[in-house]
PDB file of C-alpha atoms in Angstrom:
ATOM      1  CA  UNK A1381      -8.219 -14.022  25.212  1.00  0.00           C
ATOM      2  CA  UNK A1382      -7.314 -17.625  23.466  1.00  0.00           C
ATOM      3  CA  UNK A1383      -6.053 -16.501  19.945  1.00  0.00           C
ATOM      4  CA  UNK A1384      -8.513 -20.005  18.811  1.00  0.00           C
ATOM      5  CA  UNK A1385     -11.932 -18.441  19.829  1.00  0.00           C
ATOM      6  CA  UNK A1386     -12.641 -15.245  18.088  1.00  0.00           C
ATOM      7  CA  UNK A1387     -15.688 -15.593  15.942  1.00  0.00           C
ATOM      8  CA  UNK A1388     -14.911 -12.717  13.382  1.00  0.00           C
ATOM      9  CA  UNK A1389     -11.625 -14.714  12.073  1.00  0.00           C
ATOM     10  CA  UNK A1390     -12.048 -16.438   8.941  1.00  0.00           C
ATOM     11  CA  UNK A1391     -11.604 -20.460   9.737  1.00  0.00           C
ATOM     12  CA  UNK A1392     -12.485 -22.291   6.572  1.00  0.00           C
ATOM     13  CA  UNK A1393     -11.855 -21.471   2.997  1.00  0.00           C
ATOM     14  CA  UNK A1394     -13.157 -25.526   1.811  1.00  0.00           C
ATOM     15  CA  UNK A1395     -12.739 -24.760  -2.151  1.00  0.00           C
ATOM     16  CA  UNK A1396      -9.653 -22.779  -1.320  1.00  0.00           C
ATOM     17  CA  UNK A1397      -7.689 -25.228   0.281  1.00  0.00           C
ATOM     18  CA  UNK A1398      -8.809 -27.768  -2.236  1.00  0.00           C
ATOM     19  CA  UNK A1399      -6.946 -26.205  -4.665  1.00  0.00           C
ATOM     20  CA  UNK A1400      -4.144 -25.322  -3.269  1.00  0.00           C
ATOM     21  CA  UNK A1401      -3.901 -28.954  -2.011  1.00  0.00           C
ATOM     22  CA  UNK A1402      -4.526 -29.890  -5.599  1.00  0.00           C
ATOM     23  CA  UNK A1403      -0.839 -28.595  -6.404  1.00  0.00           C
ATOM     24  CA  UNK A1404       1.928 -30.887  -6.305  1.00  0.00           C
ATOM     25  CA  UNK A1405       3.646 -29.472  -2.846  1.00  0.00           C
ATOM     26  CA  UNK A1406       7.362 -30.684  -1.851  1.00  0.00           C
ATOM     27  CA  UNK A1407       9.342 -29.233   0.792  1.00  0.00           C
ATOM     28  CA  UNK A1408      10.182 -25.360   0.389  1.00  0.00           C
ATOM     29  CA  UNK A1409      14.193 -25.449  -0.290  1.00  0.00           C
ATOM     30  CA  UNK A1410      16.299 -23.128   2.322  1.00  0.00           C
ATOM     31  CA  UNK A1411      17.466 -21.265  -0.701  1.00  0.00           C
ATOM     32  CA  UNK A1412      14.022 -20.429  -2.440  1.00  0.00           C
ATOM     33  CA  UNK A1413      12.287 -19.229   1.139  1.00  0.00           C
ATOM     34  CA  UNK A1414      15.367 -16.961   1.880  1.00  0.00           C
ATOM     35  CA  UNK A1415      14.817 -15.772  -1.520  1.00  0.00           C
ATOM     36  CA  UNK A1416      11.207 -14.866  -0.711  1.00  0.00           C
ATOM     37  CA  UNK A1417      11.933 -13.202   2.228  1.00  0.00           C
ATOM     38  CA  UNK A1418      15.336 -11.082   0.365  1.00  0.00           C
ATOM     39  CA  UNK A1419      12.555  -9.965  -2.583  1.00  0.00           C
ATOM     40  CA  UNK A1420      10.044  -8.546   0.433  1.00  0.00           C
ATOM     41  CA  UNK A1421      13.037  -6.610   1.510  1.00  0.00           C
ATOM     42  CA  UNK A1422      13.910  -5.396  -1.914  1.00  0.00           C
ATOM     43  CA  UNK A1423      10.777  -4.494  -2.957  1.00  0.00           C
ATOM     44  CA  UNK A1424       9.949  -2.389   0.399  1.00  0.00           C
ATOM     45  CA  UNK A1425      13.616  -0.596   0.225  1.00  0.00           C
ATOM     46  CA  UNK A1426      12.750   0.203  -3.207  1.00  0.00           C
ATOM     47  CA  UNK A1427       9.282   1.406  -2.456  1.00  0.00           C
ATOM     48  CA  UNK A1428      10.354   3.831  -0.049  1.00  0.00           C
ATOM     49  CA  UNK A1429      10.683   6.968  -1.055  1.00  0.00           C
ATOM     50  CA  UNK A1430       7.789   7.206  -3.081  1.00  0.00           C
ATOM     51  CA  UNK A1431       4.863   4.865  -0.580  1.00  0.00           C
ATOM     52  CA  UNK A1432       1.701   6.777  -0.971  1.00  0.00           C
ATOM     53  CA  UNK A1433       2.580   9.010  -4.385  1.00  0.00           C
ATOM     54  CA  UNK A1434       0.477   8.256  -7.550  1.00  0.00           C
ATOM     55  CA  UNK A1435       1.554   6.611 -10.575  1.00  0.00           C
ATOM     56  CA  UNK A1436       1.779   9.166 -11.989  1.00  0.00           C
ATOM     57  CA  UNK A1437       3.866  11.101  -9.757  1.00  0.00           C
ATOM     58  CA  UNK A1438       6.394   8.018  -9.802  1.00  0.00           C
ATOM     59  CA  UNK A1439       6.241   8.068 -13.171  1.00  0.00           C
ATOM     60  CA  UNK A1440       7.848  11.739 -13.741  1.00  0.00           C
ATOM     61  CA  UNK A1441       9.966  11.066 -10.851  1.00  0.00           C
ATOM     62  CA  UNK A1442      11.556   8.172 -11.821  1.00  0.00           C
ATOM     63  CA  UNK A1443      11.006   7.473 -15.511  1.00  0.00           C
ATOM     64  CA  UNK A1444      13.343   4.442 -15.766  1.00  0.00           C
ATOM     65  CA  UNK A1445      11.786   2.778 -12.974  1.00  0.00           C
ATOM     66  CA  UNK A1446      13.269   2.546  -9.454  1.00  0.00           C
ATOM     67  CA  UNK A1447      16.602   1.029  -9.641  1.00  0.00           C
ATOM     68  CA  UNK A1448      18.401   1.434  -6.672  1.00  0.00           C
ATOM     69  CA  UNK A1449      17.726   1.447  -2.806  1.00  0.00           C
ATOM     70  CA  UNK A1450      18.443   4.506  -0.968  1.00  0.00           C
ATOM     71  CA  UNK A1451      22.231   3.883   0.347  1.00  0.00           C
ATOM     72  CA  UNK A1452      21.043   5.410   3.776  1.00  0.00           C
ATOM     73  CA  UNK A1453      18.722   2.022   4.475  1.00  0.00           C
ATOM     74  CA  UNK A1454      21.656   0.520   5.742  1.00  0.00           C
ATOM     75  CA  UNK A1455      21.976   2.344   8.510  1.00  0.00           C
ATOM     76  CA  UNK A1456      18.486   3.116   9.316  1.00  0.00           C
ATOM     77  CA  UNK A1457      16.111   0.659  11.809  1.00  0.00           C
ATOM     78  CA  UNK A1458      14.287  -1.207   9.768  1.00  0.00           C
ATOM     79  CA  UNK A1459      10.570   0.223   8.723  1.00  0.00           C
ATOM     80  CA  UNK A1460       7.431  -1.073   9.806  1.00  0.00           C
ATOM     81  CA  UNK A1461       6.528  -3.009   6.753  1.00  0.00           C
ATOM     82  CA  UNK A1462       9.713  -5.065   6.487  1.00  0.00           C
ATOM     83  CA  UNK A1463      10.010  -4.957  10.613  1.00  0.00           C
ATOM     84  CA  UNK A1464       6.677  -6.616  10.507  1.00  0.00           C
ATOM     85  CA  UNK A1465       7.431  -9.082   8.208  1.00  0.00           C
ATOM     86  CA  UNK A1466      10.836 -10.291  10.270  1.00  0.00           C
ATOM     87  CA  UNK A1467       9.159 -10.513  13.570  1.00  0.00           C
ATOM     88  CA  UNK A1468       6.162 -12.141  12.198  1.00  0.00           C
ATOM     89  CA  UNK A1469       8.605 -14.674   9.957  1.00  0.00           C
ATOM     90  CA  UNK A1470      10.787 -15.303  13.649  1.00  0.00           C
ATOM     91  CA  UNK A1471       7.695 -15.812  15.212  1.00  0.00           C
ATOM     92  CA  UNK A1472       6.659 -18.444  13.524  1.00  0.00           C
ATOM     93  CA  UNK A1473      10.019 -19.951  12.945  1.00  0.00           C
ATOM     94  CA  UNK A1474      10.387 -19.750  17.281  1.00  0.00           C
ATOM     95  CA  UNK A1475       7.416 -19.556  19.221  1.00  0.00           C
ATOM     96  CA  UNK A1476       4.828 -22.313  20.573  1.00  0.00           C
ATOM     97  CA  UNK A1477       2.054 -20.021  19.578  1.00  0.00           C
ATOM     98  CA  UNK A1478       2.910 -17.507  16.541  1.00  0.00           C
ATOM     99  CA  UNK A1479       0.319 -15.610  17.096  1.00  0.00           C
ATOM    100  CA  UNK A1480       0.532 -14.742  21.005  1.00  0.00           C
ATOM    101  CA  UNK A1481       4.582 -14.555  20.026  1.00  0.00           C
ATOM    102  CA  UNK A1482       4.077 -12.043  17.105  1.00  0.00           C
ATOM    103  CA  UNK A1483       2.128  -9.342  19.287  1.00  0.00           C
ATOM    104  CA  UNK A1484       4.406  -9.795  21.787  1.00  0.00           C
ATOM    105  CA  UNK A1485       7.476  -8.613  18.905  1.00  0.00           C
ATOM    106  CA  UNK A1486       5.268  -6.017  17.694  1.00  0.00           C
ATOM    107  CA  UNK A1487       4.636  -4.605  21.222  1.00  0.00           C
ATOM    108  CA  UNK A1488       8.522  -4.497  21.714  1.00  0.00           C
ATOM    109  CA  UNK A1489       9.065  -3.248  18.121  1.00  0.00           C
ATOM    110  CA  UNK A1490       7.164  -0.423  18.825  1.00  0.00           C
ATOM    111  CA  UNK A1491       9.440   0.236  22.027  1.00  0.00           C
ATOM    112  CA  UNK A1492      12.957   0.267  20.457  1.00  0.00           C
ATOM    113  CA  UNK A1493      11.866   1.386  16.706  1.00  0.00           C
ATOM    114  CA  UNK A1494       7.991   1.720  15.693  1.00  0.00           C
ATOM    115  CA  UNK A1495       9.661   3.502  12.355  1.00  0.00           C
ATOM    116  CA  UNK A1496       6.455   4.662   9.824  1.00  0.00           C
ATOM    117  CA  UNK A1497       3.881   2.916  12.036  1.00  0.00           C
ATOM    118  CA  UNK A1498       0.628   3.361  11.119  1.00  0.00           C
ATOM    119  CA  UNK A1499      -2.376   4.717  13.076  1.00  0.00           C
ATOM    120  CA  UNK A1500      -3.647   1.564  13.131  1.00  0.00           C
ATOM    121  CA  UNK A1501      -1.022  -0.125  14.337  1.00  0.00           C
ATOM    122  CA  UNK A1502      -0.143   2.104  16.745  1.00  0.00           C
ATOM    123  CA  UNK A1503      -3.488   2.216  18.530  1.00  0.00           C
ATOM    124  CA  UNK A1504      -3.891  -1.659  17.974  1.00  0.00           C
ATOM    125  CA  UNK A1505      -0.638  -1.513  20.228  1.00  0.00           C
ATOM    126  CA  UNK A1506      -1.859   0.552  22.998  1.00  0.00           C
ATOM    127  CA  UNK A1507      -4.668  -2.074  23.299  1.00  0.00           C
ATOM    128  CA  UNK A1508      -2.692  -4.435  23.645  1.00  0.00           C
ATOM    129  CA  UNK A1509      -0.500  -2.973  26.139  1.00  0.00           C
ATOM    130  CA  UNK A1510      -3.673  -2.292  28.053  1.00  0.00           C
ATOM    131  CA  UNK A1511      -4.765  -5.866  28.299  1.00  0.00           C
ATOM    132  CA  UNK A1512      -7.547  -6.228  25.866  1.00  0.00           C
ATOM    133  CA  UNK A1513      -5.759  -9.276  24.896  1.00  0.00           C
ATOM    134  CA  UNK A1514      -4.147 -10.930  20.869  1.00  0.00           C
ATOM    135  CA  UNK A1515      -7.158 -10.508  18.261  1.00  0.00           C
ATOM    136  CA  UNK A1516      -9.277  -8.418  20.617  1.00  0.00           C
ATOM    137  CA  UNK A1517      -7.279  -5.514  20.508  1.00  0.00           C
ATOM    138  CA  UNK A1518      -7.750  -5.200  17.187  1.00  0.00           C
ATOM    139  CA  UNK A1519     -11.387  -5.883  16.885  1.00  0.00           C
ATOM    140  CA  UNK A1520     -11.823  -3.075  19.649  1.00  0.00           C
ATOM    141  CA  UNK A1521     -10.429  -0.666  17.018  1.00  0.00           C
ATOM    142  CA  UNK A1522     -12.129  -2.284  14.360  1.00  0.00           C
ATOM    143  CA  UNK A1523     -15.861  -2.046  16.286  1.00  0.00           C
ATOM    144  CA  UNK A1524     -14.739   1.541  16.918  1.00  0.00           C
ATOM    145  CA  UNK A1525     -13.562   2.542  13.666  1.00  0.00           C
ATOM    146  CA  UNK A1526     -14.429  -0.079  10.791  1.00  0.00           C
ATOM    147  CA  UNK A1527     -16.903  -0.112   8.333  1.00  0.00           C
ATOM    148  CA  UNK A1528     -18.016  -2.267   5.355  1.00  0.00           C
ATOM    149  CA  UNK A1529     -16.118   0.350   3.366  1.00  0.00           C
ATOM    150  CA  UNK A1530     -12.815   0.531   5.647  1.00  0.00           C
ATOM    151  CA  UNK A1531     -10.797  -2.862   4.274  1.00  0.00           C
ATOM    152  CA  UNK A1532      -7.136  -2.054   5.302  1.00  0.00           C
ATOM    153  CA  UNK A1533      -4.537  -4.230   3.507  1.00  0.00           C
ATOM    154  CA  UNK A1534      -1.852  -3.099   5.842  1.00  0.00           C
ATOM    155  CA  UNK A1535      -0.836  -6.971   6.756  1.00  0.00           C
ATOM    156  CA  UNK A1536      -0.199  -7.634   3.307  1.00  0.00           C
ATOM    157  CA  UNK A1537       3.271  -6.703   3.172  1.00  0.00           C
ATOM    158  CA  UNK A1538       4.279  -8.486   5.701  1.00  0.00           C
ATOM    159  CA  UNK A1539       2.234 -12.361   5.384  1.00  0.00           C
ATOM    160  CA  UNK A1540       5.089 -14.001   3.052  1.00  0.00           C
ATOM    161  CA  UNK A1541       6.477 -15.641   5.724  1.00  0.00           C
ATOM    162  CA  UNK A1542       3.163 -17.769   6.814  1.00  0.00           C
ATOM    163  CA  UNK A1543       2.724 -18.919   3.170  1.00  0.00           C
ATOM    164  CA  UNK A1544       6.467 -20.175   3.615  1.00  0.00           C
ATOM    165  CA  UNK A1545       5.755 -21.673   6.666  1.00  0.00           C
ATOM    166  CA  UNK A1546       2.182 -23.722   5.744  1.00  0.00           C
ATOM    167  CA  UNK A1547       3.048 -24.237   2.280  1.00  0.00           C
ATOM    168  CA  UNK A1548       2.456 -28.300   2.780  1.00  0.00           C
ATOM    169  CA  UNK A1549      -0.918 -27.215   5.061  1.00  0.00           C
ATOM    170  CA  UNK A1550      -3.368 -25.716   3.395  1.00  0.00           C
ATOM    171  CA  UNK A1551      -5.956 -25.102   5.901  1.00  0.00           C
ATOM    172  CA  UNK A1552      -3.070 -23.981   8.236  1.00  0.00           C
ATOM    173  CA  UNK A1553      -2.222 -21.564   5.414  1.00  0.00           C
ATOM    174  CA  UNK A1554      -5.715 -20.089   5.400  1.00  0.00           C
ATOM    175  CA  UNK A1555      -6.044 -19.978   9.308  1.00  0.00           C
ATOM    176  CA  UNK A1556      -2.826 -18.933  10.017  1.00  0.00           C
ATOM    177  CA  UNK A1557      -2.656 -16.351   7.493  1.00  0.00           C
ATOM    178  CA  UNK A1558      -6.468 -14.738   8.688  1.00  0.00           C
ATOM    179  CA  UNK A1559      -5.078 -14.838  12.419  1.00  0.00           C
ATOM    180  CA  UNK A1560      -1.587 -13.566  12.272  1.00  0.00           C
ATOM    181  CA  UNK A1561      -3.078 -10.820   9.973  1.00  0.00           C
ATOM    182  CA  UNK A1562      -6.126  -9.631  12.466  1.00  0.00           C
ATOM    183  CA  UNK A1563      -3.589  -9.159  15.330  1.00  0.00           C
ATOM    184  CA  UNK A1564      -3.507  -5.666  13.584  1.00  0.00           C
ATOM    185  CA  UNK A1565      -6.157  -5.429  10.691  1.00  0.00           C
ATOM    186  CA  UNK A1566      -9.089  -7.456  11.850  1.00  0.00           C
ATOM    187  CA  UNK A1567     -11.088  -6.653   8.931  1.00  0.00           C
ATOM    188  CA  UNK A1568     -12.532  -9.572   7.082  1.00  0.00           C
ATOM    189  CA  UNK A1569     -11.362  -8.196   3.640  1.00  0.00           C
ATOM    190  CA  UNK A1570      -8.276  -7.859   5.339  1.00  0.00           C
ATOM    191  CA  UNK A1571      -7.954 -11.118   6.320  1.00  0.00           C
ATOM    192  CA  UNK A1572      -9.130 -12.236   3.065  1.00  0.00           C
ATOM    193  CA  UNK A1573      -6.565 -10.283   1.176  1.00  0.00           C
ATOM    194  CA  UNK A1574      -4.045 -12.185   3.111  1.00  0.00           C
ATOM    195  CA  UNK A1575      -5.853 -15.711   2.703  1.00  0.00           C
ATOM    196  CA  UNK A1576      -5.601 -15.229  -0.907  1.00  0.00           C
ATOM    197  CA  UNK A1577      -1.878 -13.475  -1.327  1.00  0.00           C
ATOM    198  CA  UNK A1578      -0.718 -16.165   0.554  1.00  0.00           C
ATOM    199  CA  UNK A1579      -2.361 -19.261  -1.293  1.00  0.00           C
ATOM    200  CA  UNK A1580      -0.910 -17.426  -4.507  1.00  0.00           C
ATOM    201  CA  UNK A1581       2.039 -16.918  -3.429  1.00  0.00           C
ATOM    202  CA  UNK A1582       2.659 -20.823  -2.333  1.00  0.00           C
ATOM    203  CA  UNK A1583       0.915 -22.095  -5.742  1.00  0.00           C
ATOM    204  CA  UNK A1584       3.635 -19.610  -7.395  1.00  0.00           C
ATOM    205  CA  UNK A1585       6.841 -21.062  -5.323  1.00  0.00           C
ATOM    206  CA  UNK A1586       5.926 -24.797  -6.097  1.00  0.00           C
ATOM    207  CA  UNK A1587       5.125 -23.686  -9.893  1.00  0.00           C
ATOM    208  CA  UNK A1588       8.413 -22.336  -9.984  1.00  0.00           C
ATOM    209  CA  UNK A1589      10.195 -24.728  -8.212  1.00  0.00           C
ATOM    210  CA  UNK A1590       9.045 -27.338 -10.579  1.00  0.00           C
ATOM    211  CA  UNK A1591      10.202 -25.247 -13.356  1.00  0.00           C
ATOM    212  CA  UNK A1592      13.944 -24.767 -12.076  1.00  0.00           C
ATOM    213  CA  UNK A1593      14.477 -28.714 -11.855  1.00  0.00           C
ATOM    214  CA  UNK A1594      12.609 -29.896 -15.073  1.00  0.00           C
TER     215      UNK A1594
END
């Protein structure tokens, strides 16, 4: 299946990419991305030991905030958030077509690690391992399993990297960000949440960037 012809992947966002064309865009500095993609890490590392616990659990078990990453991480495989987010970031940084070249690293992720993958994921996977193809994989599941109530945001954690890599493109932010997110979560509010974290997320690097030179 082309990764181009899907009709349940979100294709235009017109008043969207107006405005994030609107904002003065310059070159993303080597310094700021890597800085992007070292706060995803940080924040996952941190969030660790306490992913799915309340606030209020957090809150008694760590009054003071988390502070410091488990010293163990370092010699652990990486989890599937932040093992998500580095294939999908090398896969756009290396392939012809991200999309086809970030199933294929999620495939082989799952092979030598798959650490805290999700149902989801997982089953995504097997489609994809039995030829249903990029994109319909996940849309099998989603047919199977989805539901106007059922909006996974499991692709959020790991779409920095496309807003880094489309941050002078906006419609190639919005496109890219709705495709490389339904290779596992083809929900449209899931590709919507990504649409939308990435947009802000490239608005908020150029606002800042301006800042640090002026």
């Amino acid at each position: 299946m082309s990764t181009l012809d899907d009709p349940g992947i979100v294709r235009r966002a017109p008043h969207l990419a107006e405005l994030i064309g609107a904002q003065p865009a310059a070159p993303l500095d080597q310094d700021r991305a890597r800085g992007v993609l070292l706060g995803l890490a940080v924040g996952n590392l941190l969030g660790l030991p306490v992913e799915g616990a309340s606030r209020s659990t957090i809150q008694r078990s760590y009054p003071a905030g988390l502070r410091e990453i488990d010293p163990r991480e370092r010699y652990r495989p990486m989890d599937d958030d932040l093992a998500q987010a580095v294939d999908l970031a090398e896969a756009l940084a290396r392939d012809p077509d991200p999309v086809l070249g970030f199933a294929d690293r999620l495939v082989k992720w799952r092979t030598e690690n798959g650490r805290g993958i999700g149902i989801m994921t997982s089953t995504v996977i097997d489609y994809l391992e039995v030829g249903l193809g990029v994109l319909g994989a996940a849309n099998a599941f989603w047919q199977e399993r989805g539901s106007p109530e059922t909006q996974p945001n499991g692709a959020l954690m790991r779409c920095a990297p496309v807003a880094l890599r489309h941050a002078l493109e906006p419609q190639a932010l919005i496109t890219q960000s709705a495709l490389t997110c339904a290779v596992t979560h083809f929900a449209p509010g899931a590709q919507w949440s990504c649409i939308l974290v990435n947009a802000r997320s490239r608005c908020w690097c150029e606002a800042t960037s301006r800042t640090a030179t002026t």
